[in-house]
Protein backbone atom coordinates (compact mmCIF):
# COMPACT_ATOMS: atom_id res chain seq x y z
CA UNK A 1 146.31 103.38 107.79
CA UNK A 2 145.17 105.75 104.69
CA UNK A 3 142.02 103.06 104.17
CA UNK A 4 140.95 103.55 108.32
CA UNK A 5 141.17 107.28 107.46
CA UNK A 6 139.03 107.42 104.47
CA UNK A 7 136.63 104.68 105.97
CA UNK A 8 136.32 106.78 109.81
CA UNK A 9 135.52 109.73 106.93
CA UNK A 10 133.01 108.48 104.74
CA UNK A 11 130.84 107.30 107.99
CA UNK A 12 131.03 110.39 110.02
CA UNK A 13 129.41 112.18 106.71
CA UNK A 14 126.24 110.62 107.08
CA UNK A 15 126.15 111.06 110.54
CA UNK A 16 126.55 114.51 110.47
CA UNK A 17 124.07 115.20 107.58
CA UNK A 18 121.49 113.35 109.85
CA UNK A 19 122.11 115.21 112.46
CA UNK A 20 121.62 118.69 110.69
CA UNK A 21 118.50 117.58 109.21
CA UNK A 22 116.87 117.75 112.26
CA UNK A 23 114.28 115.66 111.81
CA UNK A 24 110.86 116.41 113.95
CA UNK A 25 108.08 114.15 114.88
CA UNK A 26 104.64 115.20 115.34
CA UNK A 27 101.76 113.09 116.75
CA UNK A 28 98.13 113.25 116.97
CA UNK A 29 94.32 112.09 115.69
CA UNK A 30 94.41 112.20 112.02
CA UNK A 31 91.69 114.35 110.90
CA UNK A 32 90.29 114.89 106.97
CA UNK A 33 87.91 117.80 106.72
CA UNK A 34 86.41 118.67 103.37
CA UNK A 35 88.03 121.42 101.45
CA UNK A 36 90.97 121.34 104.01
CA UNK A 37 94.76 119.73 104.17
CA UNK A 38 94.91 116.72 106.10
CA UNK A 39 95.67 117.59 109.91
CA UNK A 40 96.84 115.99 113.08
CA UNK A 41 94.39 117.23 116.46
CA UNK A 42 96.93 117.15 119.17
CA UNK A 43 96.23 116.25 122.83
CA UNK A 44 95.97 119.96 123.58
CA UNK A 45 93.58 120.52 120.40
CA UNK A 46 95.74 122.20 118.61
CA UNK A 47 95.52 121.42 114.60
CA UNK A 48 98.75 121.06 112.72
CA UNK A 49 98.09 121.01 109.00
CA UNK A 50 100.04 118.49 106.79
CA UNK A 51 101.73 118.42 103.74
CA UNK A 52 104.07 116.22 101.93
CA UNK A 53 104.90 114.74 98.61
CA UNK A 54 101.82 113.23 95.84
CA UNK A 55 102.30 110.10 97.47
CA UNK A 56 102.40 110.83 100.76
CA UNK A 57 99.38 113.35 100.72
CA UNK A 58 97.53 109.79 99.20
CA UNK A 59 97.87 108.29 102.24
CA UNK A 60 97.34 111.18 104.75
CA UNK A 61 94.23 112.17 102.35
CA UNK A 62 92.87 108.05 102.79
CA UNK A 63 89.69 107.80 104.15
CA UNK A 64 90.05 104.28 105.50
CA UNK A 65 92.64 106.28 107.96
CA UNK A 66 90.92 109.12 109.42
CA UNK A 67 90.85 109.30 112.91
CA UNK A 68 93.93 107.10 114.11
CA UNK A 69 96.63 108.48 116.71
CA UNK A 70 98.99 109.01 113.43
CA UNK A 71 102.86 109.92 114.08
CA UNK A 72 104.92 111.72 111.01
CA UNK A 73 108.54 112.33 110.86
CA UNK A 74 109.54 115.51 109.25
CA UNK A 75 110.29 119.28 109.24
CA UNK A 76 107.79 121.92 110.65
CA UNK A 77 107.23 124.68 107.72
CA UNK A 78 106.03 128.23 108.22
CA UNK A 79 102.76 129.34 109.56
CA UNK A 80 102.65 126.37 111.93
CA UNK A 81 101.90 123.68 109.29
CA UNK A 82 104.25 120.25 109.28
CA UNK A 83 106.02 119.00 105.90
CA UNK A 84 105.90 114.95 106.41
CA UNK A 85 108.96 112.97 104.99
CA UNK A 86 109.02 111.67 101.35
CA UNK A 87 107.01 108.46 101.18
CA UNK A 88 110.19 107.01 100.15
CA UNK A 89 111.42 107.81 104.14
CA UNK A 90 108.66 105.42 105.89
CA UNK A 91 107.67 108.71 107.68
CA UNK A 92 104.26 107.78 108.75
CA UNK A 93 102.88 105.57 111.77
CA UNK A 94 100.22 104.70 113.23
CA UNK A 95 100.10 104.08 116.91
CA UNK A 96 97.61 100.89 117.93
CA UNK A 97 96.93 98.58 120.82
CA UNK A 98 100.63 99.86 122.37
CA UNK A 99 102.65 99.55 118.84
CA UNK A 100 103.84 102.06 116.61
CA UNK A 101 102.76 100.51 113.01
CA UNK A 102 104.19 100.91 109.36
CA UNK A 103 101.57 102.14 107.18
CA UNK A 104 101.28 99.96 104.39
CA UNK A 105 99.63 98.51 101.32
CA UNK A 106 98.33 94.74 100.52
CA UNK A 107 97.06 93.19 97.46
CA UNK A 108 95.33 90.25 98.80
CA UNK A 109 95.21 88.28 95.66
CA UNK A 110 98.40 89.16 94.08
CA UNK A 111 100.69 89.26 97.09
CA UNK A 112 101.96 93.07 96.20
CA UNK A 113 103.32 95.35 98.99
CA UNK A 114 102.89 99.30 98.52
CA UNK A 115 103.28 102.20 100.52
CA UNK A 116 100.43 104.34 98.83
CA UNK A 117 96.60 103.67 98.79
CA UNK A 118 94.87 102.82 95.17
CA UNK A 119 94.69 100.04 92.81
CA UNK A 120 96.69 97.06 92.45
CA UNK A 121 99.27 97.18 89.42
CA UNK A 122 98.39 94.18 88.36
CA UNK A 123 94.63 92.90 88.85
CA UNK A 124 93.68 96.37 89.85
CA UNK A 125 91.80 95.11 92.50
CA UNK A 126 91.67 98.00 95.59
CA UNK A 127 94.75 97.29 97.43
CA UNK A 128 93.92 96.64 101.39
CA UNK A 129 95.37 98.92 104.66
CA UNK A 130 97.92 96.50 106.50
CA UNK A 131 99.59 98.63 109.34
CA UNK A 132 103.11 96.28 110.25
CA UNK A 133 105.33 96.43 112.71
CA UNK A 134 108.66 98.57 111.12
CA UNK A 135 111.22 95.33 111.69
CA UNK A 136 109.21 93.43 109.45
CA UNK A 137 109.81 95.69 106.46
């Protein structure tokens, strides 16, 4: 009975972290302006500035991406802006043709998967958007 006890324990844990994180989406056209933070233009025209980890600015910062209806998981942070999930959390989609997309990266040639935009690894070749659906990760 002890092992039930400890195992009913160690789930609810979790549970209850994730549920005082309190995780927020936001949702909107991904704009880049020069000089600026990236920001998302809601339907109501309202611009949320974003922020986020290196990694994560690298993709909100990518060119090839400005201008898609973008959706970020995260926390809002004072002054109205929105801190996006570590890259590590697969906080960022992008919403296209009626499905909400994975933002990833693909190295045509080499067959390498990464979640930031740049330069192959290994034939440093410029690695190519490919937005997936999130069960295929």
């Amino acid at each position: 009975m002890r092992r039930r006890q400890f195992l009913s324990a160690s789930l609810a844990v979790p549970l209850a972290y994730a549920a005082e994180s309190g995780t927020a989406t936001v949702r909107g056209k991904l704009t880049q302006l020069e000089g600026k933070a990236p920001a998302l233009e809601t339907q109501e025209h309202k611009f949320i500035p974003l922020g986020g980890d290196l990694a994560t600015l690298g993709v909100l910062q990518d060119k090839r991406l400005a201008g898609v209806d973008l959706e970020a998981l995260g926390e809002p942070s004072p002054g109205g802006a929105f801190q996006v999930g570590p890259i590590h959390t697969k906080a960022m989609f992008v919403h296209k043709d009626g499905s909400r997309l994975l933002i990833t990266y693909w190295c045509d040639l080499c067959s390498i998967r990464t979640y930031t935009p740049g330069v192959c690894w290994c034939c440093q070749e410029e690695t190519a958007v490919d937005l997936r659906k999130p069960e295929a990760e």
